[in-house]
Structures are given as C-alpha cells and as structure tokens.
Tab-separated table of C-alpha atoms in Angstrom:
chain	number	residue	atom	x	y	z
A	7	UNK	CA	-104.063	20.162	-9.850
A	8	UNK	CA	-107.457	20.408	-12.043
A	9	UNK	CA	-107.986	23.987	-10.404
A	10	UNK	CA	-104.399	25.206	-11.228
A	11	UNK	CA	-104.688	23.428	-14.967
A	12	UNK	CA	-107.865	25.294	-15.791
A	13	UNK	CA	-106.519	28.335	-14.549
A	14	UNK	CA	-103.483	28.048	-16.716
A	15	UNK	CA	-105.885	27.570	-19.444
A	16	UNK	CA	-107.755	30.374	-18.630
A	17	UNK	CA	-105.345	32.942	-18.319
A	18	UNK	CA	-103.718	31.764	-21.579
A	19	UNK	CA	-100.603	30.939	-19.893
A	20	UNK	CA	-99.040	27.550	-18.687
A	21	UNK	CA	-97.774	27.616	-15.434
A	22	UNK	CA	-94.582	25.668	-14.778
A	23	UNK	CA	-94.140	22.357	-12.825
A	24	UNK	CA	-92.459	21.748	-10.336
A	25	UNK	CA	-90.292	18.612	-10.367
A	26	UNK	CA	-90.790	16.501	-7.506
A	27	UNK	CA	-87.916	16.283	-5.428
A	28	UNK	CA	-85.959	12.792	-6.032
A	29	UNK	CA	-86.357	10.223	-3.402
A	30	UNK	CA	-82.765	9.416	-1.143
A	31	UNK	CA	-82.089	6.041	-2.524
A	32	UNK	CA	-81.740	7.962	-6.264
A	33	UNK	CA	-78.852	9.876	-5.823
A	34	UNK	CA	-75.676	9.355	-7.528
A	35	UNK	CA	-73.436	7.607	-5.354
A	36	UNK	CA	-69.790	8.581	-4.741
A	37	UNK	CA	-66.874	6.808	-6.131
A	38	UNK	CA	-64.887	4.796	-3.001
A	39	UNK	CA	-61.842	6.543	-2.677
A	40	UNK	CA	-59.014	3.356	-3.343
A	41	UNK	CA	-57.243	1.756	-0.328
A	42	UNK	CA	-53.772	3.315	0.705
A	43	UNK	CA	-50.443	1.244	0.373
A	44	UNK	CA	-49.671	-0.318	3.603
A	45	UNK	CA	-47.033	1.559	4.978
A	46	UNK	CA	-43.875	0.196	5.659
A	47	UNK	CA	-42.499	-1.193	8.500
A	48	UNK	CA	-40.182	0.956	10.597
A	49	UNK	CA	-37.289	-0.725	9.950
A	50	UNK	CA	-37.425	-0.593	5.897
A	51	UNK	CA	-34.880	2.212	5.460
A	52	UNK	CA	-32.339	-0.133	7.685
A	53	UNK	CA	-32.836	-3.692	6.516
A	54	UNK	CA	-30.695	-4.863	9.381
A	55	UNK	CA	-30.431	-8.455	7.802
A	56	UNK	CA	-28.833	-6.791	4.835
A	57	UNK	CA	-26.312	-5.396	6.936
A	58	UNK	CA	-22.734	-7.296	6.597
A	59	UNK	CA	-21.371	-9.079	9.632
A	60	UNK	CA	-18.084	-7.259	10.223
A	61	UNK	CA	-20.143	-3.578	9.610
A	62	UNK	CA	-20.134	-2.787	13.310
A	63	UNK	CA	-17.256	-4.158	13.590
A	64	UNK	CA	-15.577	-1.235	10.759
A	65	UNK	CA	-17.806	1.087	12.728
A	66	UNK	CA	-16.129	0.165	15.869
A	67	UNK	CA	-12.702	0.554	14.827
A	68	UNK	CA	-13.660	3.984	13.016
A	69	UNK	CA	-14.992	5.560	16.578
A	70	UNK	CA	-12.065	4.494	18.269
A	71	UNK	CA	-9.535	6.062	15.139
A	72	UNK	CA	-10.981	9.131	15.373
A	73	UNK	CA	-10.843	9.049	18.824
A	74	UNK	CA	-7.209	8.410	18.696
A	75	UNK	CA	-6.447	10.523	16.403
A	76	UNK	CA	-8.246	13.653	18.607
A	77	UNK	CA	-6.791	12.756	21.318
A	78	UNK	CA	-3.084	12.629	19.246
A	79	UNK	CA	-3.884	15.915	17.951
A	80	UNK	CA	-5.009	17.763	21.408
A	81	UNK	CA	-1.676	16.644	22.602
A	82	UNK	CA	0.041	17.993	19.963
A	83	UNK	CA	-1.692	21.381	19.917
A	84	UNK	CA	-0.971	21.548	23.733
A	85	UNK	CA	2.305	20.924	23.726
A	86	UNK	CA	2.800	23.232	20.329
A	87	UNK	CA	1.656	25.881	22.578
A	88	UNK	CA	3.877	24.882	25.779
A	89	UNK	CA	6.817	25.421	23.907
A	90	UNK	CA	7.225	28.934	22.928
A	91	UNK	CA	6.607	29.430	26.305
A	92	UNK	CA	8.795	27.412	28.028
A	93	UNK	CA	11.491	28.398	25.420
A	94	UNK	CA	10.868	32.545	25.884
A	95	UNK	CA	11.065	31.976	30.137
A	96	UNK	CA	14.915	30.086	29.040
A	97	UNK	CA	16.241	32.531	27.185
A	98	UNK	CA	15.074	35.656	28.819
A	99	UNK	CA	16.531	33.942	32.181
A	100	UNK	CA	19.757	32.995	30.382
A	101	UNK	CA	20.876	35.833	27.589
A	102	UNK	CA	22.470	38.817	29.485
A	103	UNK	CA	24.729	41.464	28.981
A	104	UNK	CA	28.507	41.509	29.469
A	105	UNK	CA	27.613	44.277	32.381
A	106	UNK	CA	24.603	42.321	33.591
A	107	UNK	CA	21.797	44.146	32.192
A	108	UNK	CA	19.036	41.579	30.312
A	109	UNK	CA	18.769	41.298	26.473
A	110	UNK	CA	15.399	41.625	24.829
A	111	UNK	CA	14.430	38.869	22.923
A	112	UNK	CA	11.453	38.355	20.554
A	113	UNK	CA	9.919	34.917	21.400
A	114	UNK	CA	7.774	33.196	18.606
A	115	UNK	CA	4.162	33.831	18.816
A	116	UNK	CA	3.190	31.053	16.496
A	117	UNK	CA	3.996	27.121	17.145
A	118	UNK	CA	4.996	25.327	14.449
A	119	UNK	CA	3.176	22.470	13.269
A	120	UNK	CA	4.935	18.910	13.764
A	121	UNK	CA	4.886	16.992	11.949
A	122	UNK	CA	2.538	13.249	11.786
A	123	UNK	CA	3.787	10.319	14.386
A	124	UNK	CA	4.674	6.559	12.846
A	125	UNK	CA	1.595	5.630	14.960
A	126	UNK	CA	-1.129	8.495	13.734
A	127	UNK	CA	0.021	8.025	10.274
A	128	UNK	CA	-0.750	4.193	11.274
A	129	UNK	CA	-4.348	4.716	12.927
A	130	UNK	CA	-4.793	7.232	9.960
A	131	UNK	CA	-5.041	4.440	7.609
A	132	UNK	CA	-6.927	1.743	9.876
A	133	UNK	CA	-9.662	4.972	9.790
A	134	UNK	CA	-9.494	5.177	5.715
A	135	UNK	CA	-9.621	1.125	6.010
A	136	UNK	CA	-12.606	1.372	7.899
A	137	UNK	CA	-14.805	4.010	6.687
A	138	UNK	CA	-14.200	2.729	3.034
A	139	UNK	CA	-15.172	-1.089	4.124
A	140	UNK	CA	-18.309	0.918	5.765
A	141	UNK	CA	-18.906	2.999	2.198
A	142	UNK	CA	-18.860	-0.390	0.691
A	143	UNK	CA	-21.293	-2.588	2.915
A	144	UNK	CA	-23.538	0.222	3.907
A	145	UNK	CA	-25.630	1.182	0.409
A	146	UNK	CA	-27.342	-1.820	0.278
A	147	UNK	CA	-28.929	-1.933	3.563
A	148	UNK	CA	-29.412	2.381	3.780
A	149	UNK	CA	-31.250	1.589	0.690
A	150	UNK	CA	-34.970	3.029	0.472
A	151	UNK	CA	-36.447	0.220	-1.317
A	152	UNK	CA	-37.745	-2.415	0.768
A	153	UNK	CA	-35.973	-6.200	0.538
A	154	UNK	CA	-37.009	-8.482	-2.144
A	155	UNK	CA	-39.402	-10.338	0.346
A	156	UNK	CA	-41.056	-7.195	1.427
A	157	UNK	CA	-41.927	-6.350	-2.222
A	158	UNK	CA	-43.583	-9.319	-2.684
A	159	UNK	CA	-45.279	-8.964	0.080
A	160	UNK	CA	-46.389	-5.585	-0.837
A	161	UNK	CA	-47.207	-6.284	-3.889
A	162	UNK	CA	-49.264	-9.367	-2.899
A	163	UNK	CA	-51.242	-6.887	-0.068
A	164	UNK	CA	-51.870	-4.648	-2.805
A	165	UNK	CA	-53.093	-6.830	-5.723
A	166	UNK	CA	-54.532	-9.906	-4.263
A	167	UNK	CA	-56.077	-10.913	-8.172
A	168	UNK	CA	-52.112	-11.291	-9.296
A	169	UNK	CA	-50.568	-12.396	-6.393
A	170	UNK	CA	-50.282	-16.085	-7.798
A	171	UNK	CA	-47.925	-14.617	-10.768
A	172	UNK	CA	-44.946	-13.326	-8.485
A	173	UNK	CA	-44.868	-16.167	-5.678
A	174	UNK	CA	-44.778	-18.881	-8.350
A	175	UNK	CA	-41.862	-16.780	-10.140
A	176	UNK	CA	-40.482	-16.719	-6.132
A	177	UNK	CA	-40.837	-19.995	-5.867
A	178	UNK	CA	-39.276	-21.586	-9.379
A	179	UNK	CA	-36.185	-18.465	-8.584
A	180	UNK	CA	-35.808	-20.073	-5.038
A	181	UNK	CA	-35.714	-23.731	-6.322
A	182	UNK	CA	-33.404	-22.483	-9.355
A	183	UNK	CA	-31.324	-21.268	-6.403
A	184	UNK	CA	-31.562	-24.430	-4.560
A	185	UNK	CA	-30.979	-26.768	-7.393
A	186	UNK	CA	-27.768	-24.242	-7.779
A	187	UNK	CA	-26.786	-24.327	-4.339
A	188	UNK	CA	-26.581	-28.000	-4.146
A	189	UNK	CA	-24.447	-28.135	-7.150
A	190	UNK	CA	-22.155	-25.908	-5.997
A	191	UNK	CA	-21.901	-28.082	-2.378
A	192	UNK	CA	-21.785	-31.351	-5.015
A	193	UNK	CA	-18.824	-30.140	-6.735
A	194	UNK	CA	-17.283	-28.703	-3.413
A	195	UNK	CA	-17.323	-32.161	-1.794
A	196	UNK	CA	-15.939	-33.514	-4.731
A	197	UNK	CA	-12.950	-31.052	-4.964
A	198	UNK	CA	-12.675	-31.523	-0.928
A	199	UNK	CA	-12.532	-35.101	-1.532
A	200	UNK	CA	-10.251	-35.305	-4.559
A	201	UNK	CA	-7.735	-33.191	-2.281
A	202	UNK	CA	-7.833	-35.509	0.420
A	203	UNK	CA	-6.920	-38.111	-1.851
A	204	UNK	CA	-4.422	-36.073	-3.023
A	205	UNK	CA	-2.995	-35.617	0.368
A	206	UNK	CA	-2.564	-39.011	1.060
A	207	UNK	CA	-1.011	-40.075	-2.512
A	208	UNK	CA	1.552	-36.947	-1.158
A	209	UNK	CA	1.777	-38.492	2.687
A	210	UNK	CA	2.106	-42.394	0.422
A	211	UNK	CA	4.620	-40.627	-1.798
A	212	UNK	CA	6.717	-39.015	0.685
A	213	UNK	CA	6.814	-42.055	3.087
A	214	UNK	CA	8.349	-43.936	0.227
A	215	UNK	CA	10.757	-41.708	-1.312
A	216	UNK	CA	11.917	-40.747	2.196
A	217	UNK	CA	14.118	-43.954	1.978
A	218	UNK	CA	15.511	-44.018	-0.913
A	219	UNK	CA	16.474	-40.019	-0.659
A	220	UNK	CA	17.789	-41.026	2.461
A	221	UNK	CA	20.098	-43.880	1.015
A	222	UNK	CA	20.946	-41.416	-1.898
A	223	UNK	CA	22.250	-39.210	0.792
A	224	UNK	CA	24.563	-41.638	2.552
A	225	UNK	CA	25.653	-43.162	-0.507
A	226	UNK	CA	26.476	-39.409	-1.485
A	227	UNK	CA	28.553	-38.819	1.822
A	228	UNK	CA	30.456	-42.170	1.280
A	229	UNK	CA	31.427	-41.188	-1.955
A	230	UNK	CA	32.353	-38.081	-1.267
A	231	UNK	CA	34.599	-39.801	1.325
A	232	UNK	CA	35.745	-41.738	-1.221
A	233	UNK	CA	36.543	-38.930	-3.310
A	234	UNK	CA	38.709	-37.004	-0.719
A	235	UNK	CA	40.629	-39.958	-0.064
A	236	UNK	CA	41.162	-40.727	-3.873
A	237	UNK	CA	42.344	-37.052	-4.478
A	238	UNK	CA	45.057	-37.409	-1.194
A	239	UNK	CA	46.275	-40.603	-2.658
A	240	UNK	CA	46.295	-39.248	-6.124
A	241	UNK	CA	48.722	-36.226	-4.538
A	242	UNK	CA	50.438	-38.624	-2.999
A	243	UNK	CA	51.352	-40.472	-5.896
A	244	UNK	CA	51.803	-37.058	-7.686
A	245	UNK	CA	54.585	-36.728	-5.151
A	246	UNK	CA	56.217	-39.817	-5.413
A	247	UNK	CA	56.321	-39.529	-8.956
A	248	UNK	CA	58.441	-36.360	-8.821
A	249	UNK	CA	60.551	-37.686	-6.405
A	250	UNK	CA	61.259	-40.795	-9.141
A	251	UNK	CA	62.030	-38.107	-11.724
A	252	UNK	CA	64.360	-35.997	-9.266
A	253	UNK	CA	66.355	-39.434	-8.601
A	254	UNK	CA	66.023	-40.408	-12.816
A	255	UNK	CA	67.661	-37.391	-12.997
A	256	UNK	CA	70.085	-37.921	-10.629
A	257	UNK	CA	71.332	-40.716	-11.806
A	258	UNK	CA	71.797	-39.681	-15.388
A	259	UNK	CA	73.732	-37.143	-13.997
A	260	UNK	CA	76.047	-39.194	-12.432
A	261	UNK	CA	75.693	-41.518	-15.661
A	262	UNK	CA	77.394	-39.018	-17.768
A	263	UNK	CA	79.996	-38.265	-15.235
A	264	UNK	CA	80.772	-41.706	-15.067
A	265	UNK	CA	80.915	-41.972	-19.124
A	266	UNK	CA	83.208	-39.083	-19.327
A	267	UNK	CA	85.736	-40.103	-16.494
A	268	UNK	CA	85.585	-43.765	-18.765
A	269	UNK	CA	85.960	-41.846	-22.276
A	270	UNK	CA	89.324	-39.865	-20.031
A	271	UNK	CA	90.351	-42.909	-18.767
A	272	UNK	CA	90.231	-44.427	-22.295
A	273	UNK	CA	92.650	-41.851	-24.173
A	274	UNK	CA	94.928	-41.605	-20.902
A	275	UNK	CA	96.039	-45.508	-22.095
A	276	UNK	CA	95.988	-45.337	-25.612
A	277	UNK	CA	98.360	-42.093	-24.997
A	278	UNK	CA	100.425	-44.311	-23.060
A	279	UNK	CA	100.729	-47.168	-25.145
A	280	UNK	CA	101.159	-45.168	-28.110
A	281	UNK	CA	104.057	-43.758	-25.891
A	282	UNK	CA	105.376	-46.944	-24.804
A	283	UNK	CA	105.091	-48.566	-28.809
A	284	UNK	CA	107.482	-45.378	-30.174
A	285	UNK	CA	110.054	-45.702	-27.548
C-alpha cells in the first residue's frame, strides 16, 4: 500500500481503490414472500349440509320424468312410422279395378304428429315441478363461497392477530339465535298448550250440549206430531162445519116451504069464510 501510494504521488496521478468486497452476513436480505390462503376443502363448491332434504328426492323424480317421457316419445315416433306403412300395404291390397287390374295409390311419406297423452301431459308437469323445486334449493349449496363457518375459519387461519373480533361476534350472533330460538319454542308451547285447553273446553262443551240438542230434537219430533194431528183435526172440524151449514141450509129451505104452504093455507080459509059470511 505505501509502495503503490508513493507511486501515485510520483507519477502525479491517484490511482483508484478498490472497494473491498462486502462480507456475506451484509447483504440485503430478501423480503419473505407472504403465506398462501389455505385452500379450500374439496367439498366447498357443494356444501352438502346446505343441500335441502327432499333435493335428491326432486332429482329422483326428474330422472325418472324424463325417462318416461323418452320412452313415451320413442313409442310414439315408432308407431308414427308403422302406420303409413301398414296403411299403404291395406289399400294397395284392397283398391282394384272394376276389371281387376290394381289402382295406384300415393301413400303418405310423412307421419303426422299425435298429439300429447293425459299421462305425458301429467309426467310433463311432475318434471316442471321438479326441476323448478331443484332451481330453487340448488343456488345456495352450488354456491362458490364457502359456508359461514368456513369463513370464519378462514379468516381466523389467515389473521390470527384479529381472530378474537369475529368469534366473539359468532358467539353473541349464536346466543342472539339461541335466546331467539327458545322464545320461539316458549311461545310454541304456550300456543300448543292454550289449544289443548281449547280442545277440551270444545270436548266439555259438546258433551254438555249433546243433551240438551238431543231433547230439543225429540221435543221437536213430538211437536211436530202434535202439529200433524192438530191440522187433521182442524180439517176435520173444517168438515163438519160445512156439513152444519149444508143441513142450516137445508132446513131453511124447508122453513120457507113450510111458511108459504101456512101463508096458502091461511087465505084458502079466510076465502072460505068470507064465502060462507056472503051467502
């Protein structure tokens, strides 16, 4: 170093310096690349506990519709095309001539379409039953976010510092839901009690009016009875009563009769006395 420095000096010129090359441990050190998400589990785009009860059930039903329906329509098709033939092979053995010579007739090329059965119409709508009950229950489990639980537990992997935040907000939503839910059973078992009370008042009630309704009904009948035989008695006096007035009649009749042979009878002996007194 002294040899190089006095040479520098001597040639009027300062010769450069080489920096020392920096030790290992002084390099910058690379930033640590973050940790990945955890990746979800394999069933996250089907959260089968999500899925309603009765959704295999629709699915079921919806296999064996279109199924039906298939095999409805093969049939059809098949026996569409059967026809035209079976119809040509009648009438070219049956249409002749007069002289015996065959006709020649034009049989259809085309089947036409018949039309939908009572029962295909019927599994047609089971089908549009089903696959809208499955377009209903279906979204929320096909869903690509993960389940409420998962996300918590995601987001508790991923940020341990704040992972006290979301499971106390968890766990006053789950007691909210809890205090709610017993509520709800509170109130049912009071409305499921206050309607077997109300049963009973109606069993209490019925057993008591069904004697008196009972008596009401007999003491109907017998009047009714009573009735019909006032009303024949009532004709029957309505009877005798013209009767009476036939005889009333009668009698004045033969009343006046009697008066007028009297009144005859009367002026027959005054004539005669007067006859008598002038001879």
């Amino acid at each position: 170093m002294r040899q190089s420095g006095s040479l520098g000096r001597a040639g009027g010129t300062v010769a450069p310096v080489r920096a020392a090359p920096a030790a290992p441990s002084e390099r910058p050190r690379r930033p640590e690349p973050r940790p990945l998400p955890p990746s979800p589990p394999p069933l996250a785009l089907l959260d089968l506990p999500s899925i309603h009860p009765t959704a295999l059930l629709d699915a079921a039903c919806a296999v064996c519709c279109v199924c039906i329906l298939a095999s409805s329509a093969a049939r059809r098709t098949a026996q569409a095309q059967a026809a035209p033939l079976v119809s040509s092979q009648h009438s070219a053995a049956q249409a002749t001539f007069a002289d015996g010579s065959p006709t020649q007739l034009i049989a259809p090329t085309t089947p036409m379409s018949q039309p939908l059965g009572g029962s295909d119409a019927v599994v047609a709508c089971v089908l549009m039953a089903a696959v809208s009950n499955l377009a209903y229950k279906l979204p929320a489990a096909w869903s690509l976010e993960p389940p409420p639980l998962q996300r918590l537990s995601s987001s508790a992997r991923s940020a341990p510092g704040s992972s006290a935040a979301p499971t106390t907000e968890a766990a006053s939503r789950l007691a909210r839901l809890e205090a709610l839910t017993d509520k709800q059973l509170s109130e049912f078992a009071v409305a499921v009690r206050q309607i077997d009370k109300l049963q009973v008042r109606t069993r209490l009630t019925s057993g008591d009016l069904r004697r008196p309704i009972a008596q009401l009904q007999h003491s109907s009948a017998d009047q009714a009875a009573l009735l019909t035989r006032l009303a024949g008695e009532t004709e029957a006096l309505r009877g005798q009563l013209r009767d009476t007035q036939a005889l009333l009649g009668a009698l004045q009749g033969l009343t006046a009769k009697q008066f007028q042979v009297t009144v005859d009878a009367i002026k027959q002996l005054r004539a005669q006395k007067a006859a008598q007194g002038s001879t």
